[in-house]
């Protein structure tokens, strides 16, 4: 694609009229015949930065895969694929990841895509089963390469690289540097595009404070902190609570749920549908408190997070950086809180701006103000956001002002609505058809 066509498409479909410096440099570097290592903080537009050179180097559709993008998580794969579809409308983009129907993916591969975005394991599985041929691939992007090349993925990655013998351009991206890169990558005199110093600018928009708690359990301290930061506000601000283990995430979530906090749970042991739903509920504001492991520290398309709360201190400096990168994004400011027990010391890589003493008399309204409805139909049933909005307004009599964010997935959809109109909506929807069929519509508890 020509630069002017790429920029016009990005402006039209993504609403981005001006590229940032990193994206401009990556567009210029596409013409340089070298592999590229892109270092850039979370939330800086990294996905678009590597998408632009890929699109510049793409040839008209040939009936063969030209580019493969590999990412470490399902959520990141989905996010990248959406950006690449919108930016590269001339090309067919397919996302491959675990946790949903393999049959849907096999069907999507019957017409050979130009670009495949995938997790390592799923891509290797399709290749082994001969559902797609990787030999023609010319371009390879490893997003969050510090993660995709670590132990656990390395064996799969080496097998995949052996199946992509014609790759002539590799782009590696991450927010943090990797000390060593494996030999099987065979990088050709890589050029480093380093915007990691922007982490310093992001740090300047964060207020990081320790929060002393009365006991090592921290649950009551966490609840008091949520009340303190939401005191006097009409609705809870978005906050992510990070813990180090799945079991801890379950325990913290159960405690908050019993206390009436509008929280949602997110970790790697959940099914893909549960994880998609959790992110959707958090993003649409019906559950503004997310309790998560470090899986949520990168790759998720999460909007306007005001606070990051470290219930447990992170295990590494990289984890600290990625967790904090969930807030203070795109020139916004954010708050970071580190709960510290009476016998706990701060890890050496953690720097703070001060501490916060909890006022146990303060109370905030931590309940949900929106409710999310489940609709039994999605993209595979040819249902769009517009179809759902039209159905709710025309058939159910709901004012558009009462309807929030709509998410459409493969076989289901989620829509946020104000609580006070849910009962009448469910009553009015009874027996009516959405896109020619009756659909189950129910609140998510």
mmCIF file of C-alpha atoms in Angstrom, residues 127-344:
data_model
loop_
_atom_site.group_PDB
_atom_site.id
_atom_site.type_symbol
_atom_site.label_atom_id
_atom_site.label_comp_id
_atom_site.label_asym_id
_atom_site.label_seq_id
_atom_site.Cartn_x
_atom_site.Cartn_y
_atom_site.Cartn_z
ATOM 1 C CA UNK A 127 0.184 -25.525 10.590
ATOM 2 C CA UNK A 128 0.692 -29.124 11.760
ATOM 3 C CA UNK A 129 -2.878 -29.956 10.700
ATOM 4 C CA UNK A 130 -2.210 -28.395 7.278
ATOM 5 C CA UNK A 131 -4.995 -25.851 7.706
ATOM 6 C CA UNK A 132 -2.588 -23.176 6.485
ATOM 7 C CA UNK A 133 0.764 -23.068 4.721
ATOM 8 C CA UNK A 134 3.422 -20.919 6.384
ATOM 9 C CA UNK A 135 6.208 -21.362 3.825
ATOM 10 C CA UNK A 136 5.205 -18.284 1.727
ATOM 11 C CA UNK A 137 5.301 -15.919 4.735
ATOM 12 C CA UNK A 138 7.643 -12.966 4.040
ATOM 13 C CA UNK A 139 7.074 -10.823 7.142
ATOM 14 C CA UNK A 140 7.008 -11.853 10.797
ATOM 15 C CA UNK A 141 6.056 -9.631 13.738
ATOM 16 C CA UNK A 142 6.586 -10.781 17.319
ATOM 17 C CA UNK A 143 4.620 -8.468 19.591
ATOM 18 C CA UNK A 144 5.640 -8.427 23.261
ATOM 19 C CA UNK A 145 8.641 -10.498 22.163
ATOM 20 C CA UNK A 146 10.032 -10.594 25.687
ATOM 21 C CA UNK A 147 6.994 -12.755 26.458
ATOM 22 C CA UNK A 148 6.691 -14.809 23.247
ATOM 23 C CA UNK A 149 10.357 -15.826 23.412
ATOM 24 C CA UNK A 150 10.467 -16.766 27.090
ATOM 25 C CA UNK A 151 10.418 -20.304 28.448
ATOM 26 C CA UNK A 152 7.146 -22.009 27.630
ATOM 27 C CA UNK A 153 6.840 -20.410 24.196
ATOM 28 C CA UNK A 154 10.411 -20.844 22.943
ATOM 29 C CA UNK A 155 10.040 -24.436 21.697
ATOM 30 C CA UNK A 156 6.855 -23.575 19.799
ATOM 31 C CA UNK A 157 8.488 -20.477 18.352
ATOM 32 C CA UNK A 158 11.496 -22.426 17.084
ATOM 33 C CA UNK A 159 9.195 -24.942 15.357
ATOM 34 C CA UNK A 160 7.209 -22.118 13.763
ATOM 35 C CA UNK A 161 10.329 -20.348 12.470
ATOM 36 C CA UNK A 162 11.416 -23.588 10.765
ATOM 37 C CA UNK A 163 8.090 -23.556 8.901
ATOM 38 C CA UNK A 164 8.621 -19.949 7.760
ATOM 39 C CA UNK A 165 11.878 -20.310 5.823
ATOM 40 C CA UNK A 166 11.129 -17.434 3.431
ATOM 41 C CA UNK A 167 10.762 -14.702 6.049
ATOM 42 C CA UNK A 168 12.850 -11.729 4.938
ATOM 43 C CA UNK A 169 11.681 -9.098 7.422
ATOM 44 C CA UNK A 170 11.217 -9.463 11.189
ATOM 45 C CA UNK A 171 9.802 -6.836 13.558
ATOM 46 C CA UNK A 172 10.095 -7.368 17.316
ATOM 47 C CA UNK A 173 8.180 -5.123 19.723
ATOM 48 C CA UNK A 174 8.022 -4.745 23.488
ATOM 49 C CA UNK A 175 7.822 -2.212 26.285
ATOM 50 C CA UNK A 176 10.930 -3.714 27.903
ATOM 51 C CA UNK A 177 14.274 -4.902 26.553
ATOM 52 C CA UNK A 178 15.287 -8.551 26.397
ATOM 53 C CA UNK A 179 18.857 -9.376 27.414
ATOM 54 C CA UNK A 180 19.298 -12.248 24.939
ATOM 55 C CA UNK A 181 17.496 -13.199 21.733
ATOM 56 C CA UNK A 182 17.479 -16.845 20.571
ATOM 57 C CA UNK A 183 19.684 -17.819 17.630
ATOM 58 C CA UNK A 184 16.818 -19.388 15.697
ATOM 59 C CA UNK A 185 15.429 -15.899 14.965
ATOM 60 C CA UNK A 186 18.413 -15.256 12.653
ATOM 61 C CA UNK A 187 17.999 -11.488 12.828
ATOM 62 C CA UNK A 188 19.735 -9.568 10.051
ATOM 63 C CA UNK A 189 21.632 -6.652 11.584
ATOM 64 C CA UNK A 190 18.504 -5.429 13.425
ATOM 65 C CA UNK A 191 17.782 -1.731 13.711
ATOM 66 C CA UNK A 192 16.551 -0.614 17.153
ATOM 67 C CA UNK A 193 13.819 2.017 17.285
ATOM 68 C CA UNK A 194 13.893 2.964 20.952
ATOM 69 C CA UNK A 195 11.075 5.010 22.487
ATOM 70 C CA UNK A 196 11.363 3.309 25.877
ATOM 71 C CA UNK A 197 12.478 6.638 27.401
ATOM 72 C CA UNK A 198 8.835 7.666 27.044
ATOM 73 C CA UNK A 199 8.319 5.513 30.115
ATOM 74 C CA UNK A 200 9.885 8.440 31.988
ATOM 75 C CA UNK A 201 7.213 10.794 30.622
ATOM 76 C CA UNK A 202 4.504 8.298 31.573
ATOM 77 C CA UNK A 203 6.034 8.043 35.050
ATOM 78 C CA UNK A 204 5.688 11.818 35.356
ATOM 79 C CA UNK A 205 1.917 11.517 34.881
ATOM 80 C CA UNK A 206 1.622 8.929 37.658
ATOM 81 C CA UNK A 207 1.303 9.515 41.366
ATOM 82 C CA UNK A 208 2.693 6.362 43.039
ATOM 83 C CA UNK A 209 2.010 5.954 46.736
ATOM 84 C CA UNK A 210 2.321 3.262 49.351
ATOM 85 C CA UNK A 211 -0.752 2.503 51.457
ATOM 86 C CA UNK A 212 0.107 1.063 54.895
ATOM 87 C CA UNK A 213 -2.381 -1.551 56.146
ATOM 88 C CA UNK A 214 -3.022 -2.758 59.688
ATOM 89 C CA UNK A 215 -2.466 -6.445 58.954
ATOM 90 C CA UNK A 216 -0.824 -8.661 56.358
ATOM 91 C CA UNK A 217 -4.154 -9.900 54.998
ATOM 92 C CA UNK A 218 -4.841 -6.482 53.379
ATOM 93 C CA UNK A 219 -8.464 -7.235 52.401
ATOM 94 C CA UNK A 220 -9.970 -4.670 54.757
ATOM 95 C CA UNK A 221 -7.252 -2.196 53.759
ATOM 96 C CA UNK A 222 -8.104 -2.735 50.088
ATOM 97 C CA UNK A 223 -11.794 -2.084 50.717
ATOM 98 C CA UNK A 224 -10.961 1.055 52.711
ATOM 99 C CA UNK A 225 -8.721 2.255 49.876
ATOM 100 C CA UNK A 226 -11.524 1.810 47.324
ATOM 101 C CA UNK A 227 -13.854 3.787 49.581
ATOM 102 C CA UNK A 228 -11.229 6.522 50.030
ATOM 103 C CA UNK A 229 -10.512 7.040 46.331
ATOM 104 C CA UNK A 230 -14.215 7.007 45.433
ATOM 105 C CA UNK A 231 -15.421 9.164 48.334
ATOM 106 C CA UNK A 232 -17.812 11.858 47.145
ATOM 107 C CA UNK A 233 -18.002 10.540 43.565
ATOM 108 C CA UNK A 234 -21.224 9.635 41.739
ATOM 109 C CA UNK A 235 -19.884 6.340 40.429
ATOM 110 C CA UNK A 236 -16.773 4.221 41.032
ATOM 111 C CA UNK A 237 -13.693 5.131 39.001
ATOM 112 C CA UNK A 238 -12.061 2.396 36.963
ATOM 113 C CA UNK A 239 -9.378 0.580 38.926
ATOM 114 C CA UNK A 240 -7.356 -2.589 38.384
ATOM 115 C CA UNK A 241 -6.302 -4.585 41.439
ATOM 116 C CA UNK A 242 -3.250 -6.740 40.670
ATOM 117 C CA UNK A 243 -2.425 -9.913 42.580
ATOM 118 C CA UNK A 244 0.298 -12.500 41.991
ATOM 119 C CA UNK A 245 -1.742 -15.714 41.906
ATOM 120 C CA UNK A 246 -5.049 -16.973 40.513
ATOM 121 C CA UNK A 247 -6.140 -18.234 43.922
ATOM 122 C CA UNK A 248 -5.527 -14.773 45.382
ATOM 123 C CA UNK A 249 -7.541 -13.187 42.577
ATOM 124 C CA UNK A 250 -10.483 -15.475 43.390
ATOM 125 C CA UNK A 251 -10.205 -14.684 47.112
ATOM 126 C CA UNK A 252 -10.001 -10.909 46.637
ATOM 127 C CA UNK A 253 -12.870 -10.932 44.135
ATOM 128 C CA UNK A 254 -15.099 -13.045 46.415
ATOM 129 C CA UNK A 255 -14.435 -10.665 49.326
ATOM 130 C CA UNK A 256 -15.271 -7.554 47.289
ATOM 131 C CA UNK A 257 -18.325 -9.165 45.698
ATOM 132 C CA UNK A 258 -19.739 -10.023 49.131
ATOM 133 C CA UNK A 259 -19.176 -6.403 50.162
ATOM 134 C CA UNK A 260 -21.312 -5.172 47.263
ATOM 135 C CA UNK A 261 -18.423 -3.869 45.156
ATOM 136 C CA UNK A 262 -19.053 -3.805 41.378
ATOM 137 C CA UNK A 263 -16.020 -5.965 40.636
ATOM 138 C CA UNK A 264 -15.147 -8.533 37.986
ATOM 139 C CA UNK A 265 -12.506 -11.275 37.919
ATOM 140 C CA UNK A 266 -9.817 -11.900 35.301
ATOM 141 C CA UNK A 267 -7.098 -14.573 35.163
ATOM 142 C CA UNK A 268 -5.701 -17.261 32.880
ATOM 143 C CA UNK A 269 -7.726 -20.181 34.210
ATOM 144 C CA UNK A 270 -10.989 -18.647 32.998
ATOM 145 C CA UNK A 271 -12.507 -19.765 29.704
ATOM 146 C CA UNK A 272 -12.040 -17.414 26.758
ATOM 147 C CA UNK A 273 -15.698 -16.355 26.861
ATOM 148 C CA UNK A 274 -15.393 -15.528 30.576
ATOM 149 C CA UNK A 275 -12.275 -13.445 29.910
ATOM 150 C CA UNK A 276 -13.907 -11.593 27.008
ATOM 151 C CA UNK A 277 -16.935 -10.892 29.161
ATOM 152 C CA UNK A 278 -14.819 -9.667 32.089
ATOM 153 C CA UNK A 279 -12.975 -7.145 29.903
ATOM 154 C CA UNK A 280 -16.235 -6.004 28.299
ATOM 155 C CA UNK A 281 -17.911 -5.448 31.696
ATOM 156 C CA UNK A 282 -14.897 -3.511 32.909
ATOM 157 C CA UNK A 283 -14.666 -1.390 29.769
ATOM 158 C CA UNK A 284 -18.374 -0.580 29.573
ATOM 159 C CA UNK A 285 -18.433 0.584 33.198
ATOM 160 C CA UNK A 286 -20.879 -1.936 34.605
ATOM 161 C CA UNK A 287 -18.046 -3.494 36.657
ATOM 162 C CA UNK A 288 -15.471 -0.720 37.100
ATOM 163 C CA UNK A 289 -13.230 -2.701 39.494
ATOM 164 C CA UNK A 290 -11.102 -5.413 37.858
ATOM 165 C CA UNK A 291 -9.315 -8.004 40.030
ATOM 166 C CA UNK A 292 -6.585 -9.596 37.937
ATOM 167 C CA UNK A 293 -3.302 -11.417 37.693
ATOM 168 C CA UNK A 294 -0.455 -10.066 35.554
ATOM 169 C CA UNK A 295 -2.255 -11.461 32.503
ATOM 170 C CA UNK A 296 -4.107 -8.125 32.472
ATOM 171 C CA UNK A 297 -0.883 -6.117 32.638
ATOM 172 C CA UNK A 298 -0.395 -6.123 28.883
ATOM 173 C CA UNK A 299 -2.249 -6.665 25.649
ATOM 174 C CA UNK A 300 -5.764 -5.767 26.762
ATOM 175 C CA UNK A 301 -7.646 -2.944 25.093
ATOM 176 C CA UNK A 302 -8.676 -1.271 28.334
ATOM 177 C CA UNK A 303 -9.848 2.318 28.438
ATOM 178 C CA UNK A 304 -9.476 5.166 30.929
ATOM 179 C CA UNK A 305 -8.168 3.339 34.003
ATOM 180 C CA UNK A 306 -7.762 5.897 36.793
ATOM 181 C CA UNK A 307 -6.058 3.701 39.379
ATOM 182 C CA UNK A 308 -3.753 0.695 39.538
ATOM 183 C CA UNK A 309 -3.656 -1.047 42.901
ATOM 184 C CA UNK A 310 -0.889 -3.512 43.756
ATOM 185 C CA UNK A 311 -2.524 -5.832 46.286
ATOM 186 C CA UNK A 312 0.668 -7.856 45.996
ATOM 187 C CA UNK A 313 3.936 -6.271 45.007
ATOM 188 C CA UNK A 314 4.971 -7.461 41.522
ATOM 189 C CA UNK A 315 7.681 -10.088 41.239
ATOM 190 C CA UNK A 316 9.842 -8.193 38.727
ATOM 191 C CA UNK A 317 10.614 -4.655 37.622
ATOM 192 C CA UNK A 318 9.147 -5.494 34.202
ATOM 193 C CA UNK A 319 5.858 -6.561 35.804
ATOM 194 C CA UNK A 320 5.786 -3.297 37.776
ATOM 195 C CA UNK A 321 6.228 -1.326 34.540
ATOM 196 C CA UNK A 322 3.558 -3.261 32.655
ATOM 197 C CA UNK A 323 1.030 -3.110 35.506
ATOM 198 C CA UNK A 324 1.450 0.633 35.910
ATOM 199 C CA UNK A 325 1.157 1.037 32.154
ATOM 200 C CA UNK A 326 -2.553 0.284 32.434
ATOM 201 C CA UNK A 327 -3.093 3.843 33.705
ATOM 202 C CA UNK A 328 -1.796 7.289 32.642
ATOM 203 C CA UNK A 329 -2.233 6.375 28.983
ATOM 204 C CA UNK A 330 -2.239 8.804 26.050
ATOM 205 C CA UNK A 331 -1.381 11.926 28.062
ATOM 206 C CA UNK A 332 -3.842 11.146 30.883
ATOM 207 C CA UNK A 333 -2.869 11.128 34.546
ATOM 208 C CA UNK A 334 -3.206 8.126 36.827
ATOM 209 C CA UNK A 335 -2.782 6.963 40.404
ATOM 210 C CA UNK A 336 -0.845 3.905 41.552
ATOM 211 C CA UNK A 337 -1.267 2.462 45.040
ATOM 212 C CA UNK A 338 0.870 -0.223 46.688
ATOM 213 C CA UNK A 339 -0.736 -1.926 49.675
ATOM 214 C CA UNK A 340 1.967 -2.657 52.257
ATOM 215 C CA UNK A 341 1.475 -4.920 55.259
ATOM 216 C CA UNK A 342 3.036 -4.181 58.667
ATOM 217 C CA UNK A 343 5.871 -6.691 58.121
ATOM 218 C CA UNK A 344 6.412 -5.959 54.442
#
